[in-house]
mmCIF file with all atom_site columns, C-alpha atoms in Angstrom:
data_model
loop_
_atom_site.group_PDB
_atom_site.id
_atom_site.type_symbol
_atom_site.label_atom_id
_atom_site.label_alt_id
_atom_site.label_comp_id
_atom_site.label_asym_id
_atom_site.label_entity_id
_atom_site.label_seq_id
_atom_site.pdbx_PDB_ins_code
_atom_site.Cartn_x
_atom_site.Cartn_y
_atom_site.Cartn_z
_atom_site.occupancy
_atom_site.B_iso_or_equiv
_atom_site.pdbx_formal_charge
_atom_site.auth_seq_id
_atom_site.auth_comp_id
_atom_site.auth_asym_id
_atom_site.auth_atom_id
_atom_site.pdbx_PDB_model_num
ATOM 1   C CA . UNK A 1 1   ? -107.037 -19.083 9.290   1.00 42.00 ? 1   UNK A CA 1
ATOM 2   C CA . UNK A 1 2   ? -105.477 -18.389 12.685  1.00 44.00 ? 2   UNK A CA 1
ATOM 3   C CA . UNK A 1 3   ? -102.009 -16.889 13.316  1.00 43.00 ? 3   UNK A CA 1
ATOM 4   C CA . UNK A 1 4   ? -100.192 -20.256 13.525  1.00 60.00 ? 4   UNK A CA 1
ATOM 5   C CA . UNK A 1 5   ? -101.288 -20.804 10.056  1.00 85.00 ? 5   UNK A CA 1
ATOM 6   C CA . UNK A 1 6   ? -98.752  -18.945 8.301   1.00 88.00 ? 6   UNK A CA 1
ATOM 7   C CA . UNK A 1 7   ? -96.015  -20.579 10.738  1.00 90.00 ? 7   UNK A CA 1
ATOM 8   C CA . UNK A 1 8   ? -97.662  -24.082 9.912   1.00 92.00 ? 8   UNK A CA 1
ATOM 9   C CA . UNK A 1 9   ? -97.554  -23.423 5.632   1.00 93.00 ? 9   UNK A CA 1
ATOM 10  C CA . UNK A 1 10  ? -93.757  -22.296 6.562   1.00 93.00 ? 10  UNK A CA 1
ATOM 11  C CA . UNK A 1 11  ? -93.269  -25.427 8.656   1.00 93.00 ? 11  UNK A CA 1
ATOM 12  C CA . UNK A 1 12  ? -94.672  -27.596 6.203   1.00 93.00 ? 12  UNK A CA 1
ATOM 13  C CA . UNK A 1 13  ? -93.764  -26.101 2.855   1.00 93.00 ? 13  UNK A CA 1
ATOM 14  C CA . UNK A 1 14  ? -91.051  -23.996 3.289   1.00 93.00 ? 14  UNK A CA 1
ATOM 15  C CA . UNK A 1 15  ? -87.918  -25.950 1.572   1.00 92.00 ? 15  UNK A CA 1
ATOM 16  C CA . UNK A 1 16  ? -90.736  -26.716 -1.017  1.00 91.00 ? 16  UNK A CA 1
ATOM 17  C CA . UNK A 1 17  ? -91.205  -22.945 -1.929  1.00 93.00 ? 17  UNK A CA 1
ATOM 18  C CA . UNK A 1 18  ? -87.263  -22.339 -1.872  1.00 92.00 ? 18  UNK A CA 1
ATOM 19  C CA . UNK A 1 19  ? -86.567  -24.701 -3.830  1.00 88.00 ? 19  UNK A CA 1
ATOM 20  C CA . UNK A 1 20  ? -89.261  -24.009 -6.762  1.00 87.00 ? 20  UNK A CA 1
ATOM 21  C CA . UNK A 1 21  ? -88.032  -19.674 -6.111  1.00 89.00 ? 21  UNK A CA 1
ATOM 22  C CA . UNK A 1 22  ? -84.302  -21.395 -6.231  1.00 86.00 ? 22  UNK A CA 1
ATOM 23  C CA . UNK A 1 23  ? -84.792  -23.446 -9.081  1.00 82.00 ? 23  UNK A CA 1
ATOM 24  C CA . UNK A 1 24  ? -86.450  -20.770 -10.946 1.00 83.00 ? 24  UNK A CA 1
ATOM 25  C CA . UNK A 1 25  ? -83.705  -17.706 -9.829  1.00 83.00 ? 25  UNK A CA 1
ATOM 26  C CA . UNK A 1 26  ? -80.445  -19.829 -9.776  1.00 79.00 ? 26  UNK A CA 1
ATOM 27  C CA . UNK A 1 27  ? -79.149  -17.451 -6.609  1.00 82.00 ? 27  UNK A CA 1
ATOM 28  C CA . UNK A 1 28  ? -80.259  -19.043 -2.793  1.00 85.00 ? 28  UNK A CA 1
ATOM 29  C CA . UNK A 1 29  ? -80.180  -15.465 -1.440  1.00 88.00 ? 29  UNK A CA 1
ATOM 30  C CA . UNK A 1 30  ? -82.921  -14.275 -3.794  1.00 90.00 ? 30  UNK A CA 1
ATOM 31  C CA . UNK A 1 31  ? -84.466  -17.438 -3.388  1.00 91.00 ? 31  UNK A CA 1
ATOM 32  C CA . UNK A 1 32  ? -84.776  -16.641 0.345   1.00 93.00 ? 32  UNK A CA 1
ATOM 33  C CA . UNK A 1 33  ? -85.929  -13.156 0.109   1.00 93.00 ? 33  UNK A CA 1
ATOM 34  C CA . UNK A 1 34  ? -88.754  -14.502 -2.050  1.00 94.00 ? 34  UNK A CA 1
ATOM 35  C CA . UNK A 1 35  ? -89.783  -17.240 0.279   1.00 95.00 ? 35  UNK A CA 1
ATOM 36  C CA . UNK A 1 36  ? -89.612  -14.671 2.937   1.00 94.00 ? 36  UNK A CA 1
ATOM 37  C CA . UNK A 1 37  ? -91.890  -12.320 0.930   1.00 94.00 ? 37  UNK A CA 1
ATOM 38  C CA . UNK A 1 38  ? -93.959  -15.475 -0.020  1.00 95.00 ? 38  UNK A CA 1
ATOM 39  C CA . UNK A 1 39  ? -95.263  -16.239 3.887   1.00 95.00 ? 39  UNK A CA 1
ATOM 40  C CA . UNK A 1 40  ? -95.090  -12.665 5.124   1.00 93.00 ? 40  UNK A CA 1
ATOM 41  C CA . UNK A 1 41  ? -97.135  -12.237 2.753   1.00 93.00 ? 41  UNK A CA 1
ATOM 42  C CA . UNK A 1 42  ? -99.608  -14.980 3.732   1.00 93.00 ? 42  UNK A CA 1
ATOM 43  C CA . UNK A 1 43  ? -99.169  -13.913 7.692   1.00 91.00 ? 43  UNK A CA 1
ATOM 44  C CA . UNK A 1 44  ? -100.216 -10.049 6.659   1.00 91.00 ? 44  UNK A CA 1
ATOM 45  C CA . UNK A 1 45  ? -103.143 -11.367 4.860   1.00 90.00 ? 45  UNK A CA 1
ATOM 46  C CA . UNK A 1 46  ? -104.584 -14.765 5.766   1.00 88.00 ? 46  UNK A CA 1
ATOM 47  C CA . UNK A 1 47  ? -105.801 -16.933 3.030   1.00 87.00 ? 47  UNK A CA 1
ATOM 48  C CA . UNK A 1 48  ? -109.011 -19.287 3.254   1.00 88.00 ? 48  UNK A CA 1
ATOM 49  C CA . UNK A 1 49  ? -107.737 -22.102 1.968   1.00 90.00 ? 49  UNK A CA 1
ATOM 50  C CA . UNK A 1 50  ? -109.956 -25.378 1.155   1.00 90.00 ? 50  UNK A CA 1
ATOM 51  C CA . UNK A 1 51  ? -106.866 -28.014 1.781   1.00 91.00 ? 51  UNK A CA 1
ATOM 52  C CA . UNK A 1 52  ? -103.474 -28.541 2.290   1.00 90.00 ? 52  UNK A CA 1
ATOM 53  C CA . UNK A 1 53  ? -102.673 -28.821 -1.971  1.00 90.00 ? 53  UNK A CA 1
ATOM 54  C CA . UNK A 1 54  ? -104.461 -25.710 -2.140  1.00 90.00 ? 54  UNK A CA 1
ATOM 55  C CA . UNK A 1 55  ? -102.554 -24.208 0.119   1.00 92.00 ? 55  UNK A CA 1
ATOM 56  C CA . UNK A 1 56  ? -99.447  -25.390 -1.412  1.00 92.00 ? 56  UNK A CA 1
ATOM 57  C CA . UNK A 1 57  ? -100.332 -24.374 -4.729  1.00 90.00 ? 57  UNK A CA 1
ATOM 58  C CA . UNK A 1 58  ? -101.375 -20.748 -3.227  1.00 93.00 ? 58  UNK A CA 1
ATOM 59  C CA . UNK A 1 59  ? -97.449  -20.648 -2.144  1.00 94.00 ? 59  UNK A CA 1
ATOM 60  C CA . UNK A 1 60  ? -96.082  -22.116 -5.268  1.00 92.00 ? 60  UNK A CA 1
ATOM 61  C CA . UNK A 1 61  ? -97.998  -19.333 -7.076  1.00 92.00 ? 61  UNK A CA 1
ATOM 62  C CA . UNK A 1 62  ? -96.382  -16.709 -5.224  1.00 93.00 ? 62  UNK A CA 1
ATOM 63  C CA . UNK A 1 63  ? -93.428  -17.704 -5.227  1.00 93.00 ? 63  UNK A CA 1
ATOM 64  C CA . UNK A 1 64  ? -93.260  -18.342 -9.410  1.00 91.00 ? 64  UNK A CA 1
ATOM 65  C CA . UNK A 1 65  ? -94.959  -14.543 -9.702  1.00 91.00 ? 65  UNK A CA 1
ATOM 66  C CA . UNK A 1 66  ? -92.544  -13.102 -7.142  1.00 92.00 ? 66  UNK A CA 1
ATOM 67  C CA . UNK A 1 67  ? -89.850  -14.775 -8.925  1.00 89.00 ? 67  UNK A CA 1
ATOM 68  C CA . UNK A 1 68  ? -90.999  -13.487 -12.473 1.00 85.00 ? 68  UNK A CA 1
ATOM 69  C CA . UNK A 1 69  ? -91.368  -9.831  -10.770 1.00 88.00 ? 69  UNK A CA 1
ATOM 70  C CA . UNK A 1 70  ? -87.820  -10.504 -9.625  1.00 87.00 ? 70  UNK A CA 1
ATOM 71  C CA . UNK A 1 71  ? -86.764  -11.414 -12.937 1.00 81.00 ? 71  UNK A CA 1
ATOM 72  C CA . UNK A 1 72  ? -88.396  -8.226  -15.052 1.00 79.00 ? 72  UNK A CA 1
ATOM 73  C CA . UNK A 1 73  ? -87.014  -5.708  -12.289 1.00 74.00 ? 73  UNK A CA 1
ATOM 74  C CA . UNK A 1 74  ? -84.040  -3.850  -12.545 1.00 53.00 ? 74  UNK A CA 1
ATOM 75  C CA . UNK A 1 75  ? -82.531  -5.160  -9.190  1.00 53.00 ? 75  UNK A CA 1
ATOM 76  C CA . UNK A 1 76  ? -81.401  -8.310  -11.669 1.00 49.00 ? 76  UNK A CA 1
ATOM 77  C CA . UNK A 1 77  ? -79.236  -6.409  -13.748 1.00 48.00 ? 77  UNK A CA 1
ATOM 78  C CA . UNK A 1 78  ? -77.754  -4.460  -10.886 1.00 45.00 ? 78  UNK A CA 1
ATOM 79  C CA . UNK A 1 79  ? -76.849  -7.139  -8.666  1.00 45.00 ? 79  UNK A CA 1
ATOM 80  C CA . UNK A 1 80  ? -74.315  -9.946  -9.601  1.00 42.00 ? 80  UNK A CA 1
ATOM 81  C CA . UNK A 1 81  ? -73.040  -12.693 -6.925  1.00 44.00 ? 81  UNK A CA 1
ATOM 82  C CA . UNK A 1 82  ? -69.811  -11.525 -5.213  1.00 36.00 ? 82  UNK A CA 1
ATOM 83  C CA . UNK A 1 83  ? -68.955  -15.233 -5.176  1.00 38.00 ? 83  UNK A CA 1
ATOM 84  C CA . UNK A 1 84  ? -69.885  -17.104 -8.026  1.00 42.00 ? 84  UNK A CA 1
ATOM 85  C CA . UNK A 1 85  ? -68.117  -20.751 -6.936  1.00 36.00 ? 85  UNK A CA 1
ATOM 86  C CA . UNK A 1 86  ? -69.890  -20.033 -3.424  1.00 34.00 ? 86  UNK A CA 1
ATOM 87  C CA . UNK A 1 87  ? -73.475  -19.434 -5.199  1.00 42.00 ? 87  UNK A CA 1
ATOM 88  C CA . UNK A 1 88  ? -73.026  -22.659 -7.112  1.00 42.00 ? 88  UNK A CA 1
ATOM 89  C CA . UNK A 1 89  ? -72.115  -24.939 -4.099  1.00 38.00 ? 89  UNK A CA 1
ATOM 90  C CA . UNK A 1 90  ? -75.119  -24.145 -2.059  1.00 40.00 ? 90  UNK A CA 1
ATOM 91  C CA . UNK A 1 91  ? -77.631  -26.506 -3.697  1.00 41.00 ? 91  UNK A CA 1
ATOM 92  C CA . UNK A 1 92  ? -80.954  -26.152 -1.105  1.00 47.00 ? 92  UNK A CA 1
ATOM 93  C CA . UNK A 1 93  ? -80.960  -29.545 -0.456  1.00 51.00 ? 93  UNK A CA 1
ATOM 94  C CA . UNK A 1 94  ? -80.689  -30.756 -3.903  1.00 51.00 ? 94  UNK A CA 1
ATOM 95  C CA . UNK A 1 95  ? -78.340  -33.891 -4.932  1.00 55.00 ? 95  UNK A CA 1
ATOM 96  C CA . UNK A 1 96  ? -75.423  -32.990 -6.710  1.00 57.00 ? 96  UNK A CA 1
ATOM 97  C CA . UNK A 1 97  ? -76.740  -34.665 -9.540  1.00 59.00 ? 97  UNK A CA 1
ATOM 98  C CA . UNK A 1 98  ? -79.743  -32.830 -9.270  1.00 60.00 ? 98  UNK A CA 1
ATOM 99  C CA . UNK A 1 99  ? -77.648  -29.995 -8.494  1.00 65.00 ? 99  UNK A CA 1
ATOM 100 C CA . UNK A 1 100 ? -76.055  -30.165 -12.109 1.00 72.00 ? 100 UNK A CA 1
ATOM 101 C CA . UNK A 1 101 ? -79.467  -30.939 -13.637 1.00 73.00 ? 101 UNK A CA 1
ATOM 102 C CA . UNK A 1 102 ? -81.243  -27.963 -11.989 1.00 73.00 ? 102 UNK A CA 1
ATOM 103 C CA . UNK A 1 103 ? -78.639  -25.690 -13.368 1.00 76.00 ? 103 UNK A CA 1
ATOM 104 C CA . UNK A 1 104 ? -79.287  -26.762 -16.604 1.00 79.00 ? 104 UNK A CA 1
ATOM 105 C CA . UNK A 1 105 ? -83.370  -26.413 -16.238 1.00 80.00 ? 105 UNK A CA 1
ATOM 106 C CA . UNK A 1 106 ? -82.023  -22.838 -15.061 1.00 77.00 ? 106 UNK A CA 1
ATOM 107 C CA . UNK A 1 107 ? -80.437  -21.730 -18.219 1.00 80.00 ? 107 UNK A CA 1
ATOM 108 C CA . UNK A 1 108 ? -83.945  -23.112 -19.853 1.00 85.00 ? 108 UNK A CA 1
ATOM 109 C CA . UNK A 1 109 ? -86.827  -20.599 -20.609 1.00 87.00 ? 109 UNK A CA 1
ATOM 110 C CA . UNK A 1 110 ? -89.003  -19.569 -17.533 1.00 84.00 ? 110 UNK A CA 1
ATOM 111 C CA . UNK A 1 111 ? -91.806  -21.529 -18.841 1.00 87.00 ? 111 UNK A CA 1
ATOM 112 C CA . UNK A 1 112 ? -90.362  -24.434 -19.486 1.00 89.00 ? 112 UNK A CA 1
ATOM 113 C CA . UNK A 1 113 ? -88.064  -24.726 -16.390 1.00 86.00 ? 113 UNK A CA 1
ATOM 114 C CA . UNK A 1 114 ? -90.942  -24.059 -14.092 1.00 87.00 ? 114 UNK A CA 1
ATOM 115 C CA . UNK A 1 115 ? -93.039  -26.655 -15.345 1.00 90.00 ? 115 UNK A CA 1
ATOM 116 C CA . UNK A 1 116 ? -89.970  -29.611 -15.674 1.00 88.00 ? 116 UNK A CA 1
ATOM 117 C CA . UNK A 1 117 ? -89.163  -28.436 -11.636 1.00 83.00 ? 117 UNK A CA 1
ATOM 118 C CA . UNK A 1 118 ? -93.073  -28.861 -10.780 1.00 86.00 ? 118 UNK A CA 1
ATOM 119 C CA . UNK A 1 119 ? -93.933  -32.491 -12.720 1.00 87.00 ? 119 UNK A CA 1
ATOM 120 C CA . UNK A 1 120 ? -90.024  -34.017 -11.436 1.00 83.00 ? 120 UNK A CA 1
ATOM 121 C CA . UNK A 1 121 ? -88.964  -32.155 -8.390  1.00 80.00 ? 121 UNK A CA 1
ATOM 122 C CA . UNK A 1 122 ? -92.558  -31.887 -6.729  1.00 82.00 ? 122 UNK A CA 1
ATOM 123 C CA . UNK A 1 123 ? -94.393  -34.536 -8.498  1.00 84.00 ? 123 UNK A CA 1
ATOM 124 C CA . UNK A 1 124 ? -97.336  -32.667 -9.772  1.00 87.00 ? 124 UNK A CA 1
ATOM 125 C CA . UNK A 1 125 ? -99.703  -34.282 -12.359 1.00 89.00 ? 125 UNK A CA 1
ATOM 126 C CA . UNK A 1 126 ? -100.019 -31.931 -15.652 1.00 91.00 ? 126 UNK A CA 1
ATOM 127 C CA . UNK A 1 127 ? -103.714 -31.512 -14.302 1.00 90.00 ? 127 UNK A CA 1
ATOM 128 C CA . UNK A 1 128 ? -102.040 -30.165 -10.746 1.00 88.00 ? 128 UNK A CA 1
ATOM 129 C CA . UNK A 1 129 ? -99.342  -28.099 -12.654 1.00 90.00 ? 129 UNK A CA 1
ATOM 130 C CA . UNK A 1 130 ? -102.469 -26.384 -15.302 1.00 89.00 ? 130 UNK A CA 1
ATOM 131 C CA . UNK A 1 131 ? -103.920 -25.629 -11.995 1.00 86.00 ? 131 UNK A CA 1
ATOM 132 C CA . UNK A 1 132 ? -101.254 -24.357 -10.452 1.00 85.00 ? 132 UNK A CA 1
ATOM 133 C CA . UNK A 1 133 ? -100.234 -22.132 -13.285 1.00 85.00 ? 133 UNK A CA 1
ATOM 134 C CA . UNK A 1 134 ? -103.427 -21.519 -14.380 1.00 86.00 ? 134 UNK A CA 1
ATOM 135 C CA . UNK A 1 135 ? -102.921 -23.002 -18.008 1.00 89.00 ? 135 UNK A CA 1
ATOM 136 C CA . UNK A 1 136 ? -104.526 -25.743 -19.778 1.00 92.00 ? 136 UNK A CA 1
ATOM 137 C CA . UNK A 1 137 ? -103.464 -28.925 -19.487 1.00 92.00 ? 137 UNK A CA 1
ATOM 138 C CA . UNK A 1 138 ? -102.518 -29.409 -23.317 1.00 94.00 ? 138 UNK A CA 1
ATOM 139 C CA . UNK A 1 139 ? -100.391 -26.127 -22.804 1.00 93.00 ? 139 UNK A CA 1
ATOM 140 C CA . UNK A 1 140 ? -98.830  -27.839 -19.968 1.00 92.00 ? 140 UNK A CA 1
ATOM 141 C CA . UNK A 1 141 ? -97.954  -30.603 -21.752 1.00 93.00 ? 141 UNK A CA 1
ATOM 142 C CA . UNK A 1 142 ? -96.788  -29.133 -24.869 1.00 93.00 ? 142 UNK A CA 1
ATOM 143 C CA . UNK A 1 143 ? -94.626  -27.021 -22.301 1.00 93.00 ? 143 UNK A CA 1
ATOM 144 C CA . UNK A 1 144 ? -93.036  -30.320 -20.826 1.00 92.00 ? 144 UNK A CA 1
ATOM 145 C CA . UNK A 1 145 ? -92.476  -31.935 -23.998 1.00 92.00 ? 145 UNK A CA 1
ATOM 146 C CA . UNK A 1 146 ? -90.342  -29.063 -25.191 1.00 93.00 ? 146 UNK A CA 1
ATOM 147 C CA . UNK A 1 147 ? -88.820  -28.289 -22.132 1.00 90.00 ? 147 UNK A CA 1
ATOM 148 C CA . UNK A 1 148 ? -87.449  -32.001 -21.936 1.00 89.00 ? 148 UNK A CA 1
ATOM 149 C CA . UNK A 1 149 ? -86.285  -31.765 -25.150 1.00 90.00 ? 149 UNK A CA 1
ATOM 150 C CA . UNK A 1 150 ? -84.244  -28.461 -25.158 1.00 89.00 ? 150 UNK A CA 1
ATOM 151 C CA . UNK A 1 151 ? -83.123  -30.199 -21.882 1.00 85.00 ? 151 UNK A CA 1
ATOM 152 C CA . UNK A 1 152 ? -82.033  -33.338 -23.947 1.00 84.00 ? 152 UNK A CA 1
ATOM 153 C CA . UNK A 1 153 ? -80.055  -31.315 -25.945 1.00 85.00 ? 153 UNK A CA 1
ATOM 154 C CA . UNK A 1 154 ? -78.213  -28.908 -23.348 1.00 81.00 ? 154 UNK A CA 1
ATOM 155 C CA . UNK A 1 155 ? -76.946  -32.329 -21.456 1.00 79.00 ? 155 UNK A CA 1
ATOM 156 C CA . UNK A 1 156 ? -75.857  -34.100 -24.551 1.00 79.00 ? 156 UNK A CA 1
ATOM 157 C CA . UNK A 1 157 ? -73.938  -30.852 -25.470 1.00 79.00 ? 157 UNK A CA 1
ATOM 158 C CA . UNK A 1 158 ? -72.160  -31.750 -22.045 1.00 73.00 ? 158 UNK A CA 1
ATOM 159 C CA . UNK A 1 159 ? -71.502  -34.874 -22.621 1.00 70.00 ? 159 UNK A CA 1
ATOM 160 C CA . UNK A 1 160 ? -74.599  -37.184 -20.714 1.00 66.00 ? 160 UNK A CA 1
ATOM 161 C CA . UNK A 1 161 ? -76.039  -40.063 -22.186 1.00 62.00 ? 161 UNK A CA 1
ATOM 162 C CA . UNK A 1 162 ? -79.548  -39.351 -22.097 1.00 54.00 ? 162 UNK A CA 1
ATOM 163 C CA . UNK A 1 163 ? -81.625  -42.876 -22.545 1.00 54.00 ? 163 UNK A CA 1
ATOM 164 C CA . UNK A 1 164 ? -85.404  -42.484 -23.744 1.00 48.00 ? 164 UNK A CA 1
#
């Protein structure tokens, strides 16, 4: 890779990688940092990549693992937003429909939230998302089914009609 190729990935898959980091950590800031950390990263040590979805699924990667490291450290606990209604309004290009919806897939498990934002958010196949997350695809799937369903249920608790 040459040095533009970090600045390309950012260029081309930047909002992609905040949005999976601020799907996955509900707060934009952190979401940022981790992006940050995400093609820093790939600048400080360049990858060989075979083609552009591997490349994207390199960055993906990252930024789920940085956001799980995130998760597990202490900073977490420490840190709370100073504004909470100010958090919630900035959505990272998201719908506000999709805004509502991603905050429930945030309150979901890790596991399943990550692989409901890949398959409807960034379109990945279950065979692209095993890949991606290094699972098999049956694991995938089983994730998806039960991370639509506990979905299913948090938005009928609020009140949507969910049609199957």
């Amino acid at each position: 890779m040459n040095d533009n190729s970090a600045l390309y990935a950012f260029n081309k898959y930047g909002d992609t990688v905040l949005r999976m980091a601020f799907a996955i950590i509900g707060s934009y800031h952190e979401a940022e940092d981790i992006t940050q950390e995400v093609f820093l990263t790939l600048h400080a040590k360049p990858q060989d990549f075979e083609n552009e979805e591997h490349m994207k699924a390199w960055l993906l990667r990252s930024a789920i693992n940085r956001c799980k490291n995130y998760k597990k450290s202490s900073r977490i606990t420490k840190n709370s937003p100073l504004d909470e209604t100010l958090e919630n309004t900035l959505s990272c290009e998201f719908t506000e429909r999709d805004n509502e919806i991603r905050e429930k897939i945030e309150k979901l498990p890790e596991k399943y939230a990550t692989v409901i934002f890949l398959y409807y958010f960034e379109e990945y196949s279950i065979k692209e998302i095993a890949n991606i997350l290094s699972k098999n695809e049956n694991t995938v799937s089983s994730l998806l089914q039960r991370g639509r369903k506990k979905l299913k249920t948090e938005l009928e608790k609020e009140g949507y009609i969910y049609e199957t």
